[in-house]
mmCIF file of C-alpha atoms and ligand atoms in Angstrom:
data_model
loop_
_atom_site.group_PDB
_atom_site.id
_atom_site.type_symbol
_atom_site.label_atom_id
_atom_site.label_comp_id
_atom_site.label_asym_id
_atom_site.label_seq_id
_atom_site.Cartn_x
_atom_site.Cartn_y
_atom_site.Cartn_z
ATOM 1 C CA MET D 13 -90.498 -55.232 -40.943
ATOM 2 C CA ARG D 14 -91.469 -51.429 -41.669
ATOM 3 C CA LYS D 15 -92.684 -49.466 -38.761
ATOM 4 C CA LYS D 16 -96.196 -47.973 -39.414
ATOM 5 C CA ILE D 17 -97.150 -44.604 -39.338
ATOM 6 C CA VAL D 18 -100.137 -42.762 -38.533
ATOM 7 C CA ALA D 19 -100.544 -39.365 -39.428
ATOM 8 C CA ALA D 20 -103.306 -36.873 -39.052
ATOM 9 C CA ASN D 21 -104.097 -34.361 -41.884
ATOM 10 C CA TRP D 22 -106.093 -31.603 -40.219
ATOM 11 C CA LYS D 23 -106.671 -29.518 -43.373
ATOM 12 C CA MET D 24 -108.149 -26.337 -42.677
ATOM 13 C CA ASN D 25 -109.787 -27.395 -39.751
ATOM 14 C CA LEU D 26 -109.859 -26.758 -35.839
ATOM 15 C CA LEU D 27 -109.675 -23.484 -33.997
ATOM 16 C CA GLN D 28 -106.537 -22.969 -31.692
ATOM 17 C CA HIS D 29 -108.237 -23.886 -28.704
ATOM 18 C CA GLU D 30 -109.726 -27.080 -30.050
ATOM 19 C CA ALA D 31 -105.980 -28.214 -31.249
ATOM 20 C CA ALA D 32 -104.646 -27.249 -28.014
ATOM 21 C CA THR D 33 -107.650 -29.631 -26.101
ATOM 22 C CA PHE D 34 -106.907 -32.141 -28.751
ATOM 23 C CA MET D 35 -103.137 -31.981 -27.603
ATOM 24 C CA THR D 36 -103.786 -32.393 -24.197
ATOM 25 C CA SER D 37 -105.712 -35.100 -24.550
ATOM 26 C CA LEU D 38 -103.389 -36.904 -26.811
ATOM 27 C CA SER D 39 -100.300 -36.016 -24.517
ATOM 28 C CA GLU D 40 -102.502 -38.104 -22.118
ATOM 29 C CA SER D 41 -102.572 -41.420 -23.762
ATOM 30 C CA SER D 42 -98.863 -42.142 -22.983
ATOM 31 C CA LEU D 43 -98.259 -43.058 -27.056
ATOM 32 C CA SER D 44 -94.862 -44.474 -27.678
ATOM 33 C CA SER D 45 -93.213 -44.876 -30.835
ATOM 34 C CA SER D 46 -90.749 -47.490 -29.489
ATOM 35 C CA THR D 47 -93.870 -49.848 -28.900
ATOM 36 C CA GLY D 48 -96.365 -48.398 -31.117
ATOM 37 C CA PRO D 49 -96.657 -46.751 -34.796
ATOM 38 C CA ASP D 50 -94.977 -43.498 -35.532
ATOM 39 C CA VAL D 51 -97.573 -40.627 -34.668
ATOM 40 C CA VAL D 52 -97.197 -37.539 -36.952
ATOM 41 C CA VAL D 53 -99.726 -34.556 -36.923
ATOM 42 C CA PHE D 54 -100.048 -31.937 -39.650
ATOM 43 C CA PRO D 55 -102.203 -29.011 -38.080
ATOM 44 C CA PRO D 56 -102.556 -25.764 -39.734
ATOM 45 C CA SER D 57 -98.917 -24.299 -39.301
ATOM 46 C CA ILE D 58 -100.155 -21.379 -37.262
ATOM 47 C CA TYR D 59 -100.677 -23.922 -34.358
ATOM 48 C CA ILE D 60 -97.322 -25.980 -34.822
ATOM 49 C CA GLU D 61 -95.213 -23.908 -32.369
ATOM 50 C CA ASN D 62 -97.687 -23.935 -29.495
ATOM 51 C CA LEU D 63 -98.545 -27.682 -30.067
ATOM 52 C CA ILE D 64 -95.181 -28.560 -29.811
ATOM 53 C CA THR D 65 -94.975 -26.483 -26.488
ATOM 54 C CA LEU D 66 -97.961 -28.488 -25.133
ATOM 55 C CA ASN D 67 -97.038 -32.009 -26.342
ATOM 56 C CA THR D 68 -95.607 -34.385 -23.668
ATOM 57 C CA ALA D 69 -96.488 -37.327 -26.128
ATOM 58 C CA ASP D 70 -94.292 -39.159 -28.563
ATOM 59 C CA VAL D 71 -95.620 -37.411 -31.645
ATOM 60 C CA ARG D 72 -94.042 -35.229 -34.471
ATOM 61 C CA PHE D 73 -95.707 -32.339 -36.097
ATOM 62 C CA GLY D 74 -95.079 -31.644 -39.655
ATOM 63 C CA ALA D 75 -96.631 -29.191 -42.029
ATOM 64 C CA GLN D 76 -99.339 -29.490 -44.624
ATOM 65 C CA ASN D 77 -97.368 -27.214 -47.211
ATOM 66 C CA ALA D 78 -94.241 -25.320 -47.453
ATOM 67 C CA TYR D 79 -92.713 -22.944 -50.340
ATOM 68 C CA PHE D 80 -89.289 -24.236 -51.943
ATOM 69 C CA LYS D 81 -87.854 -20.738 -52.102
ATOM 70 C CA GLU D 82 -85.329 -20.163 -49.309
ATOM 71 C CA SER D 83 -86.505 -16.566 -48.164
ATOM 72 C CA GLY D 84 -87.721 -13.614 -50.116
ATOM 73 C CA ALA D 85 -90.965 -11.601 -51.795
ATOM 74 C CA TYR D 86 -93.117 -14.532 -51.742
ATOM 75 C CA THR D 87 -96.281 -13.084 -49.889
ATOM 76 C CA GLY D 88 -98.429 -15.480 -47.719
ATOM 77 C CA GLU D 89 -95.704 -18.536 -48.218
ATOM 78 C CA ILE D 90 -93.687 -20.231 -45.253
ATOM 79 C CA SER D 91 -90.190 -21.692 -46.085
ATOM 80 C CA PHE D 92 -88.701 -24.905 -44.870
ATOM 81 C CA GLY D 93 -86.132 -23.130 -43.174
ATOM 82 C CA GLN D 94 -88.685 -21.160 -41.081
ATOM 83 C CA LEU D 95 -90.442 -24.452 -40.332
ATOM 84 C CA LYS D 96 -87.369 -25.841 -39.013
ATOM 85 C CA SER D 97 -86.860 -23.057 -36.850
ATOM 86 C CA ILE D 98 -89.843 -23.660 -34.969
ATOM 87 C CA GLY D 99 -89.145 -27.433 -34.630
ATOM 88 C CA CYS D 100 -90.777 -28.968 -37.492
ATOM 89 C CA SER D 101 -89.302 -31.503 -39.836
ATOM 90 C CA VAL D 102 -91.859 -33.377 -41.529
ATOM 91 C CA ILE D 103 -93.658 -32.087 -44.948
ATOM 92 C CA LEU D 104 -97.009 -33.219 -46.979
ATOM 93 C CA VAL D 105 -96.341 -32.902 -50.437
ATOM 94 C CA GLY D 106 -98.470 -33.303 -53.472
ATOM 95 C CA HIS D 107 -101.651 -33.746 -51.638
ATOM 96 C CA SER D 108 -104.547 -33.948 -54.299
ATOM 97 C CA GLU D 109 -106.364 -30.635 -52.966
ATOM 98 C CA ARG D 110 -103.178 -28.845 -53.749
ATOM 99 C CA ARG D 111 -102.714 -30.219 -56.897
ATOM 100 C CA THR D 112 -106.567 -29.453 -57.666
ATOM 101 C CA GLU D 113 -107.251 -26.377 -55.564
ATOM 102 C CA PHE D 114 -104.049 -24.374 -55.681
ATOM 103 C CA SER D 115 -102.809 -25.926 -59.356
ATOM 104 C CA GLU D 116 -99.611 -27.086 -57.713
ATOM 105 C CA SER D 117 -97.799 -28.775 -61.020
ATOM 106 C CA PRO D 118 -95.585 -32.009 -61.157
ATOM 107 C CA SER D 119 -92.473 -29.473 -61.107
ATOM 108 C CA VAL D 120 -93.482 -27.809 -58.142
ATOM 109 C CA ILE D 121 -93.964 -30.838 -56.332
ATOM 110 C CA LYS D 122 -90.755 -31.868 -57.273
ATOM 111 C CA LYS D 123 -89.502 -28.586 -56.319
ATOM 112 C CA LYS D 124 -90.635 -28.926 -52.811
ATOM 113 C CA ILE D 125 -89.518 -32.412 -52.365
ATOM 114 C CA ASP D 126 -85.572 -31.020 -53.488
ATOM 115 C CA ALA D 127 -86.187 -28.303 -50.606
ATOM 116 C CA ALA D 128 -87.441 -30.563 -48.012
ATOM 117 C CA LEU D 129 -84.891 -33.118 -48.524
ATOM 118 C CA GLY D 130 -82.317 -30.009 -48.836
ATOM 119 C CA ASN D 131 -83.673 -28.848 -45.380
ATOM 120 C CA ASP D 132 -83.365 -32.608 -44.323
ATOM 121 C CA PHE D 133 -87.381 -32.834 -43.446
ATOM 122 C CA ASP D 134 -89.122 -36.221 -43.828
ATOM 123 C CA CYS D 135 -91.921 -36.160 -46.828
ATOM 124 C CA ILE D 136 -94.794 -37.825 -47.282
ATOM 125 C CA LEU D 137 -95.591 -37.832 -50.807
ATOM 126 C CA CYS D 138 -99.334 -37.941 -51.936
ATOM 127 C CA ILE D 139 -100.593 -39.641 -55.094
ATOM 128 C CA GLY D 140 -103.786 -40.761 -56.124
ATOM 129 C CA GLU D 141 -106.082 -41.191 -59.207
ATOM 130 C CA SER D 142 -109.347 -39.644 -59.880
ATOM 131 C CA LEU D 143 -112.651 -41.426 -60.565
ATOM 132 C CA SER D 144 -112.623 -41.300 -63.991
ATOM 133 C CA ILE D 145 -109.146 -42.531 -63.993
ATOM 134 C CA ARG D 146 -110.121 -45.509 -62.218
ATOM 135 C CA GLU D 147 -113.102 -45.950 -64.106
ATOM 136 C CA MET D 148 -111.221 -46.313 -67.310
ATOM 137 C CA GLY D 149 -108.663 -48.607 -65.645
ATOM 138 C CA ALA D 150 -105.779 -46.732 -66.072
ATOM 139 C CA HIS D 151 -105.038 -45.885 -62.254
ATOM 140 C CA LEU D 152 -101.882 -48.218 -62.077
ATOM 141 C CA GLU D 153 -100.250 -46.657 -65.073
ATOM 142 C CA PHE D 154 -101.423 -43.279 -63.722
ATOM 143 C CA LEU D 155 -99.876 -43.920 -60.233
ATOM 144 C CA LYS D 156 -96.682 -45.159 -61.719
ATOM 145 C CA ASN D 157 -96.206 -41.840 -63.600
ATOM 146 C CA GLN D 158 -97.281 -39.595 -60.693
ATOM 147 C CA LEU D 159 -94.893 -41.600 -58.566
ATOM 148 C CA LEU D 160 -91.996 -41.482 -60.599
ATOM 149 C CA GLU D 161 -92.120 -38.038 -61.901
ATOM 150 C CA SER D 162 -91.895 -36.571 -58.530
ATOM 151 C CA ILE D 163 -89.077 -39.259 -57.194
ATOM 152 C CA GLU D 164 -87.126 -40.552 -60.270
ATOM 153 C CA HIS D 165 -84.277 -38.109 -59.913
ATOM 154 C CA LEU D 166 -83.518 -39.033 -56.256
ATOM 155 C CA ASN D 167 -80.818 -41.186 -54.973
ATOM 156 C CA GLU D 168 -81.413 -44.308 -52.659
ATOM 157 C CA ASN D 169 -80.350 -42.255 -49.683
ATOM 158 C CA GLN D 170 -82.927 -39.599 -50.630
ATOM 159 C CA VAL D 171 -85.643 -41.805 -51.319
ATOM 160 C CA ALA D 172 -85.210 -43.270 -47.500
ATOM 161 C CA LYS D 173 -86.548 -39.882 -46.464
ATOM 162 C CA ILE D 174 -89.715 -40.189 -48.436
ATOM 163 C CA SER D 175 -92.883 -41.861 -47.405
ATOM 164 C CA ILE D 176 -95.800 -42.391 -50.168
ATOM 165 C CA ALA D 177 -99.551 -41.870 -49.195
ATOM 166 C CA TYR D 178 -101.671 -43.503 -51.955
ATOM 167 C CA GLU D 179 -104.837 -41.208 -51.468
ATOM 168 C CA PRO D 180 -107.598 -42.039 -54.334
ATOM 169 C CA ILE D 181 -109.212 -38.729 -54.944
ATOM 170 C CA TRP D 182 -112.344 -40.565 -54.972
ATOM 171 C CA ALA D 183 -112.021 -41.915 -51.573
ATOM 172 C CA ILE D 184 -111.168 -38.538 -49.697
ATOM 173 C CA GLY D 185 -113.766 -36.939 -47.359
ATOM 174 C CA THR D 186 -116.295 -39.183 -49.150
ATOM 175 C CA GLY D 187 -116.963 -42.002 -46.776
ATOM 176 C CA LEU D 188 -115.948 -44.125 -49.611
ATOM 177 C CA THR D 189 -112.881 -46.193 -48.802
ATOM 178 C CA ALA D 190 -111.183 -48.355 -51.373
ATOM 179 C CA THR D 191 -111.824 -52.011 -51.061
ATOM 180 C CA VAL D 192 -108.848 -53.876 -49.256
ATOM 181 C CA HIS D 193 -108.816 -55.699 -52.750
ATOM 182 C CA GLN D 194 -108.149 -52.160 -54.499
ATOM 183 C CA VAL D 195 -105.773 -51.481 -51.786
ATOM 184 C CA ASN D 196 -103.555 -54.350 -52.042
ATOM 185 C CA GLU D 197 -103.763 -53.918 -56.003
ATOM 186 C CA VAL D 198 -102.265 -50.426 -55.692
ATOM 187 C CA HIS D 199 -99.776 -50.812 -52.538
ATOM 188 C CA ASP D 200 -98.486 -54.380 -54.434
ATOM 189 C CA PHE D 201 -97.929 -52.414 -57.502
ATOM 190 C CA LEU D 202 -96.325 -49.205 -55.845
ATOM 191 C CA ARG D 203 -93.763 -51.976 -53.918
ATOM 192 C CA SER D 204 -92.717 -53.208 -57.163
ATOM 193 C CA THR D 205 -92.211 -49.921 -58.927
ATOM 194 C CA LEU D 206 -90.273 -48.744 -56.031
ATOM 195 C CA ILE D 207 -88.271 -51.863 -55.708
ATOM 196 C CA ASP D 208 -87.720 -51.995 -59.431
ATOM 197 C CA LYS D 209 -86.216 -48.078 -59.459
ATOM 198 C CA PHE D 210 -84.518 -48.319 -55.924
ATOM 199 C CA PRO D 211 -83.671 -51.664 -55.322
ATOM 200 C CA GLU D 212 -82.029 -50.671 -51.981
ATOM 201 C CA ALA D 213 -84.472 -48.529 -50.645
ATOM 202 C CA GLY D 214 -87.495 -49.449 -52.291
ATOM 203 C CA ASN D 215 -88.475 -52.008 -49.936
ATOM 204 C CA ASN D 216 -88.277 -49.687 -47.042
ATOM 205 C CA VAL D 217 -90.299 -46.757 -48.173
ATOM 206 C CA ARG D 218 -93.633 -46.804 -46.196
ATOM 207 C CA ILE D 219 -96.527 -46.806 -48.119
ATOM 208 C CA LEU D 220 -99.555 -45.232 -46.280
ATOM 209 C CA TYR D 221 -103.242 -45.366 -47.426
ATOM 210 C CA GLY D 222 -105.545 -42.087 -47.253
ATOM 211 C CA GLY D 223 -109.185 -41.665 -47.903
ATOM 212 C CA SER D 224 -111.832 -42.111 -45.613
ATOM 213 C CA CYS D 225 -109.579 -44.478 -43.507
ATOM 214 C CA ASN D 226 -111.338 -44.307 -39.649
ATOM 215 C CA GLU D 227 -111.311 -46.290 -36.634
ATOM 216 C CA GLU D 228 -113.723 -48.818 -37.935
ATOM 217 C CA ASN D 229 -111.764 -49.820 -41.268
ATOM 218 C CA ALA D 230 -108.461 -49.111 -40.075
ATOM 219 C CA ASN D 231 -107.705 -52.486 -38.773
ATOM 220 C CA GLU D 232 -108.542 -54.447 -41.940
ATOM 221 C CA LEU D 233 -106.315 -52.111 -43.984
ATOM 222 C CA PHE D 234 -103.419 -51.996 -42.031
ATOM 223 C CA ALA D 235 -103.594 -55.553 -42.137
ATOM 224 C CA CYS D 236 -102.726 -55.653 -45.579
ATOM 225 C CA LEU D 237 -98.940 -56.421 -46.571
ATOM 226 C CA ASN D 238 -97.994 -53.156 -48.098
ATOM 227 C CA VAL D 239 -99.958 -50.916 -46.137
ATOM 228 C CA ASP D 240 -97.780 -49.317 -43.653
ATOM 229 C CA GLY D 241 -99.955 -46.764 -41.962
ATOM 230 C CA GLY D 242 -102.454 -44.081 -42.697
ATOM 231 C CA LEU D 243 -103.033 -40.556 -43.659
ATOM 232 C CA ILE D 244 -106.099 -39.666 -41.957
ATOM 233 C CA GLY D 245 -108.282 -36.374 -42.663
ATOM 234 C CA GLY D 246 -111.935 -36.335 -41.056
ATOM 235 C CA ALA D 247 -111.285 -39.054 -38.283
ATOM 236 C CA SER D 248 -108.440 -37.141 -37.100
ATOM 237 C CA LEU D 249 -110.257 -34.527 -35.948
ATOM 238 C CA ASP D 250 -111.767 -36.477 -32.972
ATOM 239 C CA VAL D 251 -108.888 -37.599 -30.878
ATOM 240 C CA ASN D 252 -110.826 -40.574 -29.425
ATOM 241 C CA LYS D 253 -111.150 -41.857 -33.109
ATOM 242 C CA PHE D 254 -107.572 -41.079 -33.926
ATOM 243 C CA LEU D 255 -106.384 -42.832 -30.771
ATOM 244 C CA LYS D 256 -108.370 -46.013 -32.028
ATOM 245 C CA ILE D 257 -106.810 -45.714 -35.485
ATOM 246 C CA ILE D 258 -103.224 -45.513 -33.663
ATOM 247 C CA HIS D 259 -104.581 -48.561 -31.861
ATOM 248 C CA ALA D 260 -105.136 -50.401 -34.701
ATOM 249 C CA ALA D 261 -101.809 -49.935 -36.352
ATOM 250 C CA ASN D 262 -100.482 -51.027 -32.713
ATOM 251 C CA GLU D 263 -102.256 -54.241 -32.662
ATOM 252 C CA VAL D 264 -101.718 -55.019 -36.574
ATOM 253 C CA SER D 265 -98.077 -54.460 -35.906
ATOM 254 C CA ARG D 266 -98.056 -57.168 -33.221
ATOM 255 C CA ILE D 267 -99.585 -59.574 -34.933
ATOM 256 C CA GLU D 268 -97.127 -59.274 -37.715
ATOM 257 C CA HIS D 269 -94.210 -59.544 -35.406
HETATM 258 P P1 LIG K 301 -110.171 -38.366 -45.214
HETATM 259 O O1 LIG K 301 -109.904 -39.434 -44.416
HETATM 260 O O2 LIG K 301 -111.042 -37.087 -44.611
HETATM 261 O O3 LIG K 301 -111.016 -39.012 -46.452
HETATM 262 O O4 LIG K 301 -109.134 -37.644 -45.854
HETATM 263 C C1 LIG K 301 -107.925 -38.168 -46.127
HETATM 264 C C2 LIG K 301 -106.913 -36.843 -46.804
HETATM 265 O O5 LIG K 301 -107.057 -36.488 -47.554
HETATM 266 C C3 LIG K 301 -105.772 -37.216 -46.098
HETATM 267 O O6 LIG K 301 -104.602 -36.798 -46.401
#
């Protein structure tokens, strides 16, 4: 049985005092990854160190982005080594907002994955199709390519450090969640693609869903066979909503056991 992950992607939201208040509330909620899902928070990087200090809950902190070079003249960038030095060991890679707003190419994404693994980070690789690709009925082929172009070169041990987040672009921030049928189709397909390519690790790679996942729909999404949790944007900014989503993952895991 794969353990679920509930991850908060705050994107470029919340001021420092709001982030701190969130963390204090989360700390008071006595989360435990031994009984509940793994919880990861991806705040803006400038807050990570402070949040680690405030945190008394069983929560890990990840960065929304890092550069693949070790050090040097890369103005504005943060390296994996620097993140590691403040206690951060999880990274988001390939988010559609980075692919589109910041023109991140497949080759950059691949280099980031390699740098992450080289620095012993756990990685959440995001993939997702646009509405036009889905309307053409080409989403499965597209997703397979997007997945394999980033991880095909890895070995079984390396792929075990990766989780996948399926985030259909048309569902991100739109309030338009993929249906259970659509989610099952994609997640089952990604699972068989992973197992074909990585017969040992493929069944253990966790596949999260992201895209208008919230406290109301988390339960039915997390109950899908190959949905191993969620990557939450908007609904993760409100600690009560986020806690309800964690609770949903907890409930579903309990029933599955
Ligand atoms: P929303 O939950 O706001 O749709 O964002 C999803 C997402 O992009 C998480 O990475």
